[in-house]
CSV table of C-alpha atoms and ligand atoms in Angstrom, one decimal:
chain,number,residue,atom,x,y,z
A,2,UNK,CA,130.9,-70.7,-17.1
A,3,UNK,CA,129.8,-67.1,-17.4
A,4,UNK,CA,128.8,-65.3,-14.3
A,5,UNK,CA,125.2,-64.0,-14.6
A,6,UNK,CA,126.1,-60.4,-14.8
A,7,UNK,CA,128.2,-61.1,-17.8
A,8,UNK,CA,125.3,-62.9,-19.5
A,9,UNK,CA,123.1,-59.9,-18.6
A,10,UNK,CA,125.6,-57.6,-20.2
A,11,UNK,CA,125.7,-59.8,-23.3
A,12,UNK,CA,122.0,-59.7,-23.5
A,13,UNK,CA,121.9,-56.0,-23.1
A,14,UNK,CA,124.6,-55.7,-25.7
A,15,UNK,CA,122.6,-57.8,-28.2
A,16,UNK,CA,119.4,-55.9,-27.5
A,17,UNK,CA,121.2,-52.6,-28.0
A,18,UNK,CA,122.8,-53.9,-31.2
A,19,UNK,CA,119.5,-54.9,-32.5
A,20,UNK,CA,117.9,-51.5,-31.6
A,21,UNK,CA,120.7,-49.8,-33.5
A,22,UNK,CA,120.8,-52.5,-36.2
A,23,UNK,CA,120.5,-50.9,-39.5
A,24,UNK,CA,120.3,-54.0,-41.6
A,25,UNK,CA,117.1,-55.7,-40.6
A,26,UNK,CA,114.8,-57.1,-43.3
A,27,UNK,CA,111.9,-55.6,-41.3
A,28,UNK,CA,109.2,-53.8,-43.3
A,29,UNK,CA,108.9,-50.1,-42.7
A,30,UNK,CA,105.7,-48.7,-41.1
A,31,UNK,CA,103.1,-47.0,-43.3
A,32,UNK,CA,103.8,-43.5,-44.4
A,33,UNK,CA,100.5,-41.8,-43.4
A,34,UNK,CA,98.1,-44.4,-44.9
A,35,UNK,CA,100.5,-45.5,-47.7
A,36,UNK,CA,102.2,-48.9,-47.2
A,37,UNK,CA,106.0,-48.9,-47.6
A,38,UNK,CA,106.7,-52.3,-49.2
A,39,UNK,CA,110.0,-54.1,-48.8
A,40,UNK,CA,112.8,-53.3,-49.8
A,41,UNK,CA,112.1,-49.6,-49.3
A,42,UNK,CA,113.5,-48.0,-46.3
A,43,UNK,CA,112.2,-44.8,-44.7
A,44,UNK,CA,114.3,-45.2,-41.6
A,45,UNK,CA,117.6,-46.8,-40.7
A,46,UNK,CA,115.8,-49.5,-38.7
A,47,UNK,CA,113.7,-50.9,-41.5
A,48,UNK,CA,113.9,-52.0,-45.1
A,49,UNK,CA,117.1,-52.3,-47.1
A,50,UNK,CA,119.3,-49.2,-46.8
A,51,UNK,CA,120.1,-49.4,-50.6
A,52,UNK,CA,116.5,-48.5,-51.2
A,53,UNK,CA,116.1,-45.4,-49.2
A,54,UNK,CA,113.1,-43.2,-49.8
A,55,UNK,CA,111.6,-40.4,-47.7
A,56,UNK,CA,108.3,-40.1,-45.9
A,57,UNK,CA,107.3,-36.5,-45.5
A,58,UNK,CA,103.8,-35.6,-44.0
A,59,UNK,CA,102.2,-38.8,-45.3
A,60,UNK,CA,103.8,-38.6,-48.8
A,61,UNK,CA,106.6,-40.8,-50.1
A,62,UNK,CA,109.4,-39.0,-51.9
A,63,UNK,CA,112.1,-40.4,-54.2
A,64,UNK,CA,115.4,-38.6,-54.1
A,65,UNK,CA,117.5,-38.2,-57.2
A,66,UNK,CA,121.0,-36.7,-57.2
A,67,UNK,CA,119.6,-33.2,-57.4
A,68,UNK,CA,115.9,-33.1,-56.6
A,69,UNK,CA,113.1,-35.2,-55.2
A,70,UNK,CA,109.8,-36.4,-56.7
A,71,UNK,CA,106.6,-37.6,-55.2
A,72,UNK,CA,106.0,-41.3,-55.5
A,73,UNK,CA,102.6,-42.0,-57.0
A,74,UNK,CA,102.7,-45.8,-56.7
A,75,UNK,CA,104.9,-48.8,-55.9
A,76,UNK,CA,104.3,-52.3,-57.4
A,77,UNK,CA,106.6,-54.8,-55.7
A,78,UNK,CA,105.5,-57.7,-57.8
A,79,UNK,CA,107.0,-56.1,-61.0
A,80,UNK,CA,109.6,-54.0,-59.1
A,81,UNK,CA,108.2,-50.8,-60.5
A,82,UNK,CA,107.5,-47.5,-58.9
A,83,UNK,CA,106.0,-44.5,-60.6
A,84,UNK,CA,107.0,-40.9,-59.7
A,85,UNK,CA,105.4,-37.7,-60.6
A,86,UNK,CA,107.4,-35.8,-63.2
A,87,UNK,CA,108.4,-32.2,-62.4
A,88,UNK,CA,105.7,-29.6,-63.1
A,89,UNK,CA,106.1,-26.5,-65.2
A,90,UNK,CA,107.2,-23.2,-63.8
A,91,UNK,CA,104.2,-20.9,-63.8
A,92,UNK,CA,103.2,-19.7,-67.3
A,93,UNK,CA,106.3,-21.1,-69.0
A,94,UNK,CA,107.3,-24.2,-70.9
A,95,UNK,CA,110.2,-24.9,-68.5
A,96,UNK,CA,110.1,-27.7,-65.9
A,97,UNK,CA,110.9,-26.9,-62.3
A,98,UNK,CA,113.8,-29.3,-62.3
A,99,UNK,CA,115.4,-27.4,-65.3
A,100,UNK,CA,117.9,-25.8,-62.9
A,101,UNK,CA,119.1,-29.3,-62.1
A,102,UNK,CA,119.1,-30.4,-65.7
A,103,UNK,CA,116.2,-32.7,-65.2
A,104,UNK,CA,116.1,-36.1,-63.6
A,105,UNK,CA,119.4,-37.8,-62.8
A,106,UNK,CA,119.3,-41.0,-60.8
A,107,UNK,CA,122.3,-41.9,-58.6
A,108,UNK,CA,124.0,-44.6,-60.8
A,109,UNK,CA,125.4,-46.3,-57.7
A,110,UNK,CA,121.9,-47.2,-56.6
A,111,UNK,CA,119.8,-50.2,-57.9
A,112,UNK,CA,117.3,-48.1,-59.9
A,113,UNK,CA,116.8,-47.3,-63.5
A,114,UNK,CA,114.2,-45.7,-65.8
A,115,UNK,CA,112.1,-48.4,-67.5
A,116,UNK,CA,111.1,-48.8,-71.1
A,117,UNK,CA,107.4,-48.5,-70.1
A,118,UNK,CA,107.8,-44.7,-70.4
A,119,UNK,CA,106.8,-42.6,-73.3
A,120,UNK,CA,108.8,-39.4,-72.7
A,121,UNK,CA,107.8,-36.1,-74.3
A,122,UNK,CA,110.5,-33.4,-74.5
A,123,UNK,CA,109.0,-29.9,-74.9
A,124,UNK,CA,110.3,-26.5,-75.8
A,125,UNK,CA,113.3,-27.9,-77.7
A,126,UNK,CA,115.9,-26.2,-79.9
A,127,UNK,CA,116.3,-27.0,-83.6
A,128,UNK,CA,119.3,-29.2,-82.8
A,129,UNK,CA,116.8,-31.8,-81.7
A,130,UNK,CA,115.6,-32.2,-85.3
A,131,UNK,CA,118.8,-34.0,-86.1
A,132,UNK,CA,118.3,-36.4,-83.1
A,133,UNK,CA,116.8,-39.9,-83.3
A,134,UNK,CA,113.8,-38.7,-81.3
A,135,UNK,CA,110.5,-38.2,-83.1
A,136,UNK,CA,110.3,-34.4,-83.5
A,137,UNK,CA,108.0,-34.4,-86.6
A,138,UNK,CA,104.9,-32.2,-86.7
A,139,UNK,CA,102.7,-35.3,-86.2
A,140,UNK,CA,104.7,-36.5,-83.2
A,141,UNK,CA,102.6,-37.5,-80.2
A,142,UNK,CA,103.9,-34.6,-78.1
A,143,UNK,CA,102.0,-32.2,-80.4
A,144,UNK,CA,98.8,-34.1,-80.0
A,145,UNK,CA,99.3,-34.0,-76.3
A,146,UNK,CA,100.3,-30.3,-76.0
A,147,UNK,CA,97.4,-29.3,-78.4
A,148,UNK,CA,94.8,-31.2,-76.3
A,149,UNK,CA,92.9,-29.7,-73.4
A,150,UNK,CA,94.9,-31.9,-71.1
A,151,UNK,CA,98.2,-30.7,-72.4
A,152,UNK,CA,100.6,-28.1,-71.0
A,153,UNK,CA,99.0,-24.9,-72.4
A,154,UNK,CA,102.2,-22.8,-72.1
A,155,UNK,CA,104.0,-25.3,-74.3
A,156,UNK,CA,101.8,-24.7,-77.3
A,157,UNK,CA,103.8,-21.5,-78.0
A,158,UNK,CA,107.0,-23.6,-78.3
A,159,UNK,CA,107.1,-25.1,-81.8
A,160,UNK,CA,109.5,-28.0,-81.4
A,161,UNK,CA,108.7,-31.0,-79.2
A,162,UNK,CA,109.8,-34.6,-79.5
A,163,UNK,CA,108.6,-38.0,-78.4
A,164,UNK,CA,110.7,-41.0,-77.5
A,165,UNK,CA,110.4,-44.4,-75.7
A,166,UNK,CA,113.5,-44.8,-73.7
A,167,UNK,CA,114.9,-46.6,-70.8
A,168,UNK,CA,115.0,-50.3,-70.0
A,169,UNK,CA,118.7,-50.5,-69.8
A,170,UNK,CA,121.2,-50.4,-67.0
A,171,UNK,CA,122.4,-47.0,-68.3
A,172,UNK,CA,119.0,-45.3,-68.3
A,173,UNK,CA,119.5,-42.9,-65.4
A,174,UNK,CA,118.8,-39.5,-66.8
A,175,UNK,CA,116.1,-37.3,-68.5
A,176,UNK,CA,118.0,-34.3,-69.4
A,177,UNK,CA,116.6,-30.8,-69.8
A,178,UNK,CA,118.9,-27.9,-70.7
A,179,UNK,CA,119.3,-24.8,-72.9
A,180,UNK,CA,120.9,-26.6,-75.8
A,181,UNK,CA,118.3,-29.3,-75.9
A,182,UNK,CA,114.8,-29.1,-74.4
A,183,UNK,CA,113.6,-27.0,-71.4
A,184,UNK,CA,110.7,-29.2,-70.3
A,185,UNK,CA,109.5,-32.8,-70.4
A,186,UNK,CA,106.7,-35.0,-69.3
A,187,UNK,CA,106.2,-38.8,-69.3
A,188,UNK,CA,103.4,-41.4,-69.5
A,189,UNK,CA,103.6,-44.9,-68.3
A,190,UNK,CA,102.3,-47.8,-70.5
A,191,UNK,CA,100.9,-45.2,-73.0
A,192,UNK,CA,98.7,-46.6,-75.7
A,193,UNK,CA,99.2,-44.0,-78.5
A,194,UNK,CA,96.0,-45.0,-80.2
A,195,UNK,CA,93.8,-43.7,-77.3
A,196,UNK,CA,92.6,-40.1,-77.4
A,197,UNK,CA,94.5,-37.9,-75.0
A,198,UNK,CA,91.5,-37.6,-72.6
A,199,UNK,CA,91.8,-41.3,-71.9
A,200,UNK,CA,95.5,-41.1,-71.0
A,201,UNK,CA,96.4,-41.6,-67.4
A,202,UNK,CA,98.2,-38.8,-65.6
A,203,UNK,CA,101.8,-38.1,-66.3
A,204,UNK,CA,104.2,-40.5,-64.5
A,205,UNK,CA,107.7,-41.8,-64.8
A,206,UNK,CA,108.3,-45.5,-64.1
A,207,UNK,CA,111.4,-46.6,-62.4
A,208,UNK,CA,112.5,-50.2,-61.9
A,209,UNK,CA,114.6,-51.6,-59.0
A,210,UNK,CA,116.9,-54.5,-58.9
A,211,UNK,CA,115.7,-57.2,-56.5
A,212,UNK,CA,117.5,-56.9,-53.2
A,213,UNK,CA,120.1,-59.4,-52.0
A,214,UNK,CA,119.9,-60.8,-48.5
A,215,UNK,CA,120.2,-58.2,-45.7
A,216,UNK,CA,123.6,-57.1,-44.6
A,217,UNK,CA,124.8,-58.2,-41.1
A,218,UNK,CA,127.6,-57.4,-38.8
A,219,UNK,CA,127.0,-60.5,-36.7
A,220,UNK,CA,124.4,-63.2,-36.1
A,221,UNK,CA,122.4,-60.8,-33.9
A,222,UNK,CA,121.4,-58.8,-37.1
A,223,UNK,CA,119.8,-61.9,-38.6
A,224,UNK,CA,116.5,-63.6,-37.7
A,225,UNK,CA,116.1,-67.2,-36.6
A,226,UNK,CA,115.8,-68.4,-40.2
A,227,UNK,CA,119.1,-67.1,-41.4
A,228,UNK,CA,122.8,-67.2,-40.6
A,229,UNK,CA,125.2,-64.3,-40.9
A,230,UNK,CA,127.8,-65.5,-43.4
A,231,UNK,CA,130.6,-63.9,-45.4
A,232,UNK,CA,129.5,-61.9,-48.5
A,233,UNK,CA,131.4,-61.1,-51.7
A,234,UNK,CA,132.3,-57.4,-52.1
A,235,UNK,CA,131.3,-56.3,-48.6
A,236,UNK,CA,134.5,-55.7,-46.7
A,237,UNK,CA,134.0,-56.6,-43.0
A,238,UNK,CA,130.2,-57.3,-43.4
A,239,UNK,CA,128.2,-60.4,-44.2
A,240,UNK,CA,124.7,-61.2,-45.3
A,241,UNK,CA,121.9,-63.1,-43.6
A,242,UNK,CA,121.7,-66.4,-45.6
A,243,UNK,CA,118.5,-68.4,-45.2
A,244,UNK,CA,118.9,-71.8,-43.5
A,245,UNK,CA,116.7,-74.8,-43.0
A,246,UNK,CA,115.8,-75.3,-46.6
A,247,UNK,CA,114.2,-71.9,-46.8
A,248,UNK,CA,115.1,-69.5,-49.6
A,249,UNK,CA,115.5,-65.7,-49.8
A,250,UNK,CA,112.4,-64.1,-51.1
A,251,UNK,CA,113.5,-60.7,-52.3
A,252,UNK,CA,110.0,-59.5,-52.9
A,253,UNK,CA,108.7,-60.1,-49.3
A,254,UNK,CA,112.2,-59.7,-47.8
A,255,UNK,CA,111.9,-62.9,-45.8
A,256,UNK,CA,113.3,-66.5,-45.8
A,257,UNK,CA,110.4,-68.4,-47.3
A,258,UNK,CA,109.5,-72.0,-48.2
A,259,UNK,CA,109.3,-73.0,-51.9
A,260,UNK,CA,105.7,-73.2,-52.8
A,261,UNK,CA,106.1,-76.5,-54.7
A,262,UNK,CA,108.2,-78.6,-52.3
A,263,UNK,CA,106.7,-77.7,-48.9
A,264,UNK,CA,105.8,-81.3,-48.0
A,265,UNK,CA,108.2,-83.7,-49.6
A,266,UNK,CA,111.4,-82.2,-48.2
A,267,UNK,CA,113.1,-82.5,-51.6
A,268,UNK,CA,114.2,-78.9,-51.7
A,269,UNK,CA,117.9,-78.4,-51.7
A,270,UNK,CA,119.7,-76.3,-49.0
A,271,UNK,CA,120.2,-72.6,-49.3
A,272,UNK,CA,123.6,-73.1,-51.0
A,273,UNK,CA,122.0,-74.8,-54.0
A,274,UNK,CA,119.4,-72.0,-54.2
A,275,UNK,CA,122.0,-69.3,-54.1
A,276,UNK,CA,123.8,-70.9,-57.0
A,277,UNK,CA,120.7,-71.1,-59.1
A,278,UNK,CA,119.7,-67.6,-58.3
A,279,UNK,CA,123.2,-66.4,-59.1
A,280,UNK,CA,123.1,-68.0,-62.6
A,281,UNK,CA,119.8,-66.4,-63.4
A,282,UNK,CA,120.4,-62.9,-62.2
A,283,UNK,CA,123.3,-62.5,-64.6
A,284,UNK,CA,121.1,-63.0,-67.6
A,285,UNK,CA,118.8,-60.8,-69.6
A,286,UNK,CA,115.6,-61.8,-67.9
A,287,UNK,CA,113.4,-59.1,-66.3
A,288,UNK,CA,113.5,-59.5,-62.6
A,289,UNK,CA,110.0,-60.8,-62.7
A,290,UNK,CA,110.7,-63.5,-65.4
A,291,UNK,CA,113.7,-64.6,-63.5
A,292,UNK,CA,111.6,-65.4,-60.5
A,293,UNK,CA,109.1,-67.3,-62.5
A,294,UNK,CA,111.9,-69.4,-64.1
A,295,UNK,CA,113.3,-70.0,-60.6
A,296,UNK,CA,110.0,-71.4,-59.4
A,297,UNK,CA,109.5,-73.5,-62.5
A,298,UNK,CA,112.7,-75.4,-61.8
A,299,UNK,CA,111.1,-77.0,-58.8
A,300,UNK,CA,107.9,-78.1,-60.4
B,401,NAG,C1,111.3,-22.1,-73.8
B,401,NAG,O1,112.5,-22.0,-73.1
B,401,NAG,C2,113.1,-20.7,-73.1
B,401,NAG,C3,114.5,-20.8,-72.5
B,401,NAG,O2,114.5,-21.2,-71.2
B,401,NAG,C4,112.2,-19.8,-72.4
B,401,NAG,O3,112.8,-18.5,-72.4
B,401,NAG,C5,110.9,-19.7,-73.1
B,401,NAG,O4,110.0,-18.9,-72.3
B,401,NAG,C6,110.3,-21.2,-73.2
B,401,NAG,N1,109.1,-21.1,-74.0
B,401,NAG,C7,107.9,-21.1,-73.5
B,401,NAG,C8,106.8,-21.1,-74.5
B,401,NAG,O5,107.7,-21.1,-72.3
B,402,NAG,C1,123.7,-32.6,-59.4
B,402,NAG,O1,124.2,-33.3,-58.3
B,402,NAG,C2,125.6,-33.8,-58.5
B,402,NAG,C3,126.0,-34.6,-57.3
B,402,NAG,O2,125.7,-34.0,-56.1
B,402,NAG,C4,126.5,-32.5,-58.7
B,402,NAG,O3,127.8,-32.9,-58.9
B,402,NAG,C5,125.9,-31.7,-59.9
B,402,NAG,O4,126.7,-30.5,-60.0
B,402,NAG,C6,124.5,-31.4,-59.7
B,402,NAG,N1,124.0,-30.8,-60.9
B,402,NAG,C7,123.1,-29.9,-61.0
B,402,NAG,C8,122.8,-29.4,-62.4
B,402,NAG,O5,122.5,-29.4,-60.1
B,403,NAG,C1,125.0,-42.3,-54.5
B,403,NAG,O1,124.7,-43.5,-53.9
B,403,NAG,C2,125.9,-44.0,-53.2
B,403,NAG,C3,125.6,-45.4,-52.6
B,403,NAG,O2,124.6,-45.3,-51.7
B,403,NAG,C4,126.3,-43.0,-52.1
B,403,NAG,O3,127.4,-43.4,-51.4
B,403,NAG,C5,126.5,-41.6,-52.7
B,403,NAG,O4,126.8,-40.7,-51.7
B,403,NAG,C6,125.3,-41.2,-53.5
B,403,NAG,N1,125.7,-40.0,-54.3
B,403,NAG,C7,125.1,-38.8,-54.1
B,403,NAG,C8,125.7,-37.7,-54.8
B,403,NAG,O5,124.1,-38.7,-53.4
B,404,NAG,C1,106.4,-39.9,-85.3
B,404,NAG,O1,105.2,-40.2,-84.6
B,404,NAG,C2,104.1,-40.1,-85.4
B,404,NAG,C3,102.9,-40.3,-84.5
B,404,NAG,O2,103.0,-41.4,-83.6
B,404,NAG,C4,104.1,-41.2,-86.5
B,404,NAG,O3,103.0,-41.1,-87.3
B,404,NAG,C5,105.4,-40.9,-87.3
B,404,NAG,O4,105.5,-42.0,-88.3
B,404,NAG,C6,106.6,-40.9,-86.5
B,404,NAG,N1,107.7,-40.5,-87.3
B,404,NAG,C7,108.9,-41.0,-87.2
B,404,NAG,C8,110.0,-40.4,-88.1
B,404,NAG,O5,109.2,-41.9,-86.4
B,405,NAG,C1,98.6,-28.6,-83.0
B,405,NAG,O1,98.0,-27.3,-83.1
B,405,NAG,C2,98.6,-26.5,-84.1
B,405,NAG,C3,98.1,-25.0,-83.9
B,405,NAG,O2,96.7,-25.0,-83.6
B,405,NAG,C4,98.3,-27.1,-85.4
B,405,NAG,O3,99.0,-26.3,-86.4
B,405,NAG,C5,98.9,-28.5,-85.5
B,405,NAG,O4,98.6,-29.1,-86.7
B,405,NAG,C6,98.4,-29.3,-84.3
B,405,NAG,N1,99.1,-30.6,-84.3
B,405,NAG,C7,98.6,-31.7,-84.0
B,405,NAG,C8,99.5,-32.9,-84.1
B,405,NAG,O5,97.5,-31.9,-83.6
B,406,NAG,C1,118.4,-51.6,-65.3
B,406,NAG,O1,117.6,-52.2,-66.2
B,406,NAG,C2,118.0,-53.4,-66.8
B,406,NAG,C3,117.0,-53.9,-67.8
B,406,NAG,O2,115.7,-54.1,-67.3
B,406,NAG,C4,118.2,-54.5,-65.8
B,406,NAG,O3,118.7,-55.7,-66.3
B,406,NAG,C5,119.3,-53.9,-64.8
B,406,NAG,O4,119.5,-54.9,-63.8
B,406,NAG,C6,118.9,-52.6,-64.3
B,406,NAG,N1,120.1,-52.1,-63.5
B,406,NAG,C7,120.0,-51.2,-62.5
B,406,NAG,C8,121.3,-50.8,-61.9
B,406,NAG,O5,118.9,-50.8,-62.1
B,407,NAG,C1,132.1,-58.1,-56.9
B,407,NAG,O1,133.1,-57.2,-57.5
B,407,NAG,C2,133.6,-57.6,-58.7
B,407,NAG,C3,134.7,-56.7,-59.2
B,407,NAG,O2,134.5,-55.4,-58.8
B,407,NAG,C4,132.5,-57.7,-59.8
B,407,NAG,O3,133.0,-58.1,-61.0
B,407,NAG,C5,131.4,-58.6,-59.3
B,407,NAG,O4,130.3,-58.6,-60.2
B,407,NAG,C6,130.9,-58.2,-57.9
B,407,NAG,N1,130.0,-59.2,-57.4
B,407,NAG,C7,128.8,-58.9,-56.8
B,407,NAG,C8,128.0,-60.1,-56.3
B,407,NAG,O5,128.4,-57.8,-56.7
B,408,NAG,C1,110.9,-68.7,-40.4
B,408,NAG,O1,110.3,-69.1,-41.6
B,408,NAG,C2,109.0,-69.6,-41.4
B,408,NAG,C3,108.6,-70.1,-42.8
B,408,NAG,O2,108.7,-69.1,-43.8
B,408,NAG,C4,108.1,-68.6,-40.9
B,408,NAG,O3,106.8,-69.2,-40.7
B,408,NAG,C5,108.7,-68.1,-39.5
B,408,NAG,O4,107.8,-67.0,-39.1
B,408,NAG,C6,110.1,-67.5,-39.8
B,408,NAG,N1,110.7,-67.2,-38.5
B,408,NAG,C7,111.3,-66.0,-38.3
B,408,NAG,C8,111.9,-65.7,-37.0
B,408,NAG,O5,111.3,-65.2,-39.2
């Protein structure tokens, strides 16, 4: 039997632990008026720490290895966020992130550049003419630069190139440098048939891998719907695995019921779910398709 003071101490300890607990699946508060959806984390006490972004005077910022970019939108249902590409230095065709050689995502983090981007490299050297990029005189970048919406200083630079890139686990960089191009811009879901004045503003789409269950040091880090259990590749730490027939919903960041088997109790336990999810995540489905397939199995 524990003396009451001990129990009090234990409670205080647990409360303290939870106050310091960095691994909660809790949503972060709004940044100004902008919601911060799960798994994004603007503070150690909310979101998933792998998905750290910054909130600065009501604006969300995405940090790359060497710079940071304003986040224009976040769409959790397709795991896509759009950042604002670097602007040009005044009166030149050189982007402000040129000193950092452009955009370079930390390859240890679960983000990459998606294939929804049409990237235009501007102010390029002749060496680009031998590249697989479209650097012809009819290339879309010329149409853009020539237009009233285009970057006026770049009209003086004769070589520009257009390319659709990304969509692979190695798409982490948009490189600008002296021996290549000194500026770039990007458009998300661009329909090249539309006139330039119908294009949306420049943006660069970045995709994230769906988060795994929250990391835990002990049961105190998990909510009542999950159990702290050992996790592969996490020395000393575990993850909060869902219990009671609930499954991990990586979009909402909660343990949720299956939509299709709410009433008949035929859903397997969390172990079965984990195995199925594991099988799918190794395949070439987009994160969104993989969720759809997962739900279909229970129809
Ligand atoms: C293109 O880049 C070079 C090298 O940085 C720079 O000196 C030049 O001003 C740029 N061209 C234009 C039109 O801004
Ligand atoms: C970018 O950041 C990486 C990692 O901090 C560093 O090694 C590299 O030198 C930086 N590159 C530039 C061009 O700033
Ligand atoms: C890249 O991300 C990893 C994992 O979070 C982190 O440990 C590392 O410090 C980051 N690298 C840089 C240069 O920021
Ligand atoms: C380059 O892009 C233009 C405009 O979209 C297109 O007409 C042309 O066929 C492309 N050239 C090459 C070599 O891909
Ligand atoms: C862009 O403008 C230049 C100079 O006015 C012109 O020579 C070129 O044909 C134009 N290119 C396109 C693709 O509109
Ligand atoms: C990068 O994108 C590919 C293709 O969409 C995806 O399968 C992969 O999981 C992503 N990897 C990272 C680290 O973001
Ligand atoms: C664990 O690490 C091994 C070896 O580094 C790797 O092959 C495996 O994919 C990792 N598993 C997970 C779930 O990250
Ligand atoms: C447990 O899961 C159920 C069903 O999703 C939910 O209604 C309840 O709020 C959850 N409880 C906690 C502590 O998260």
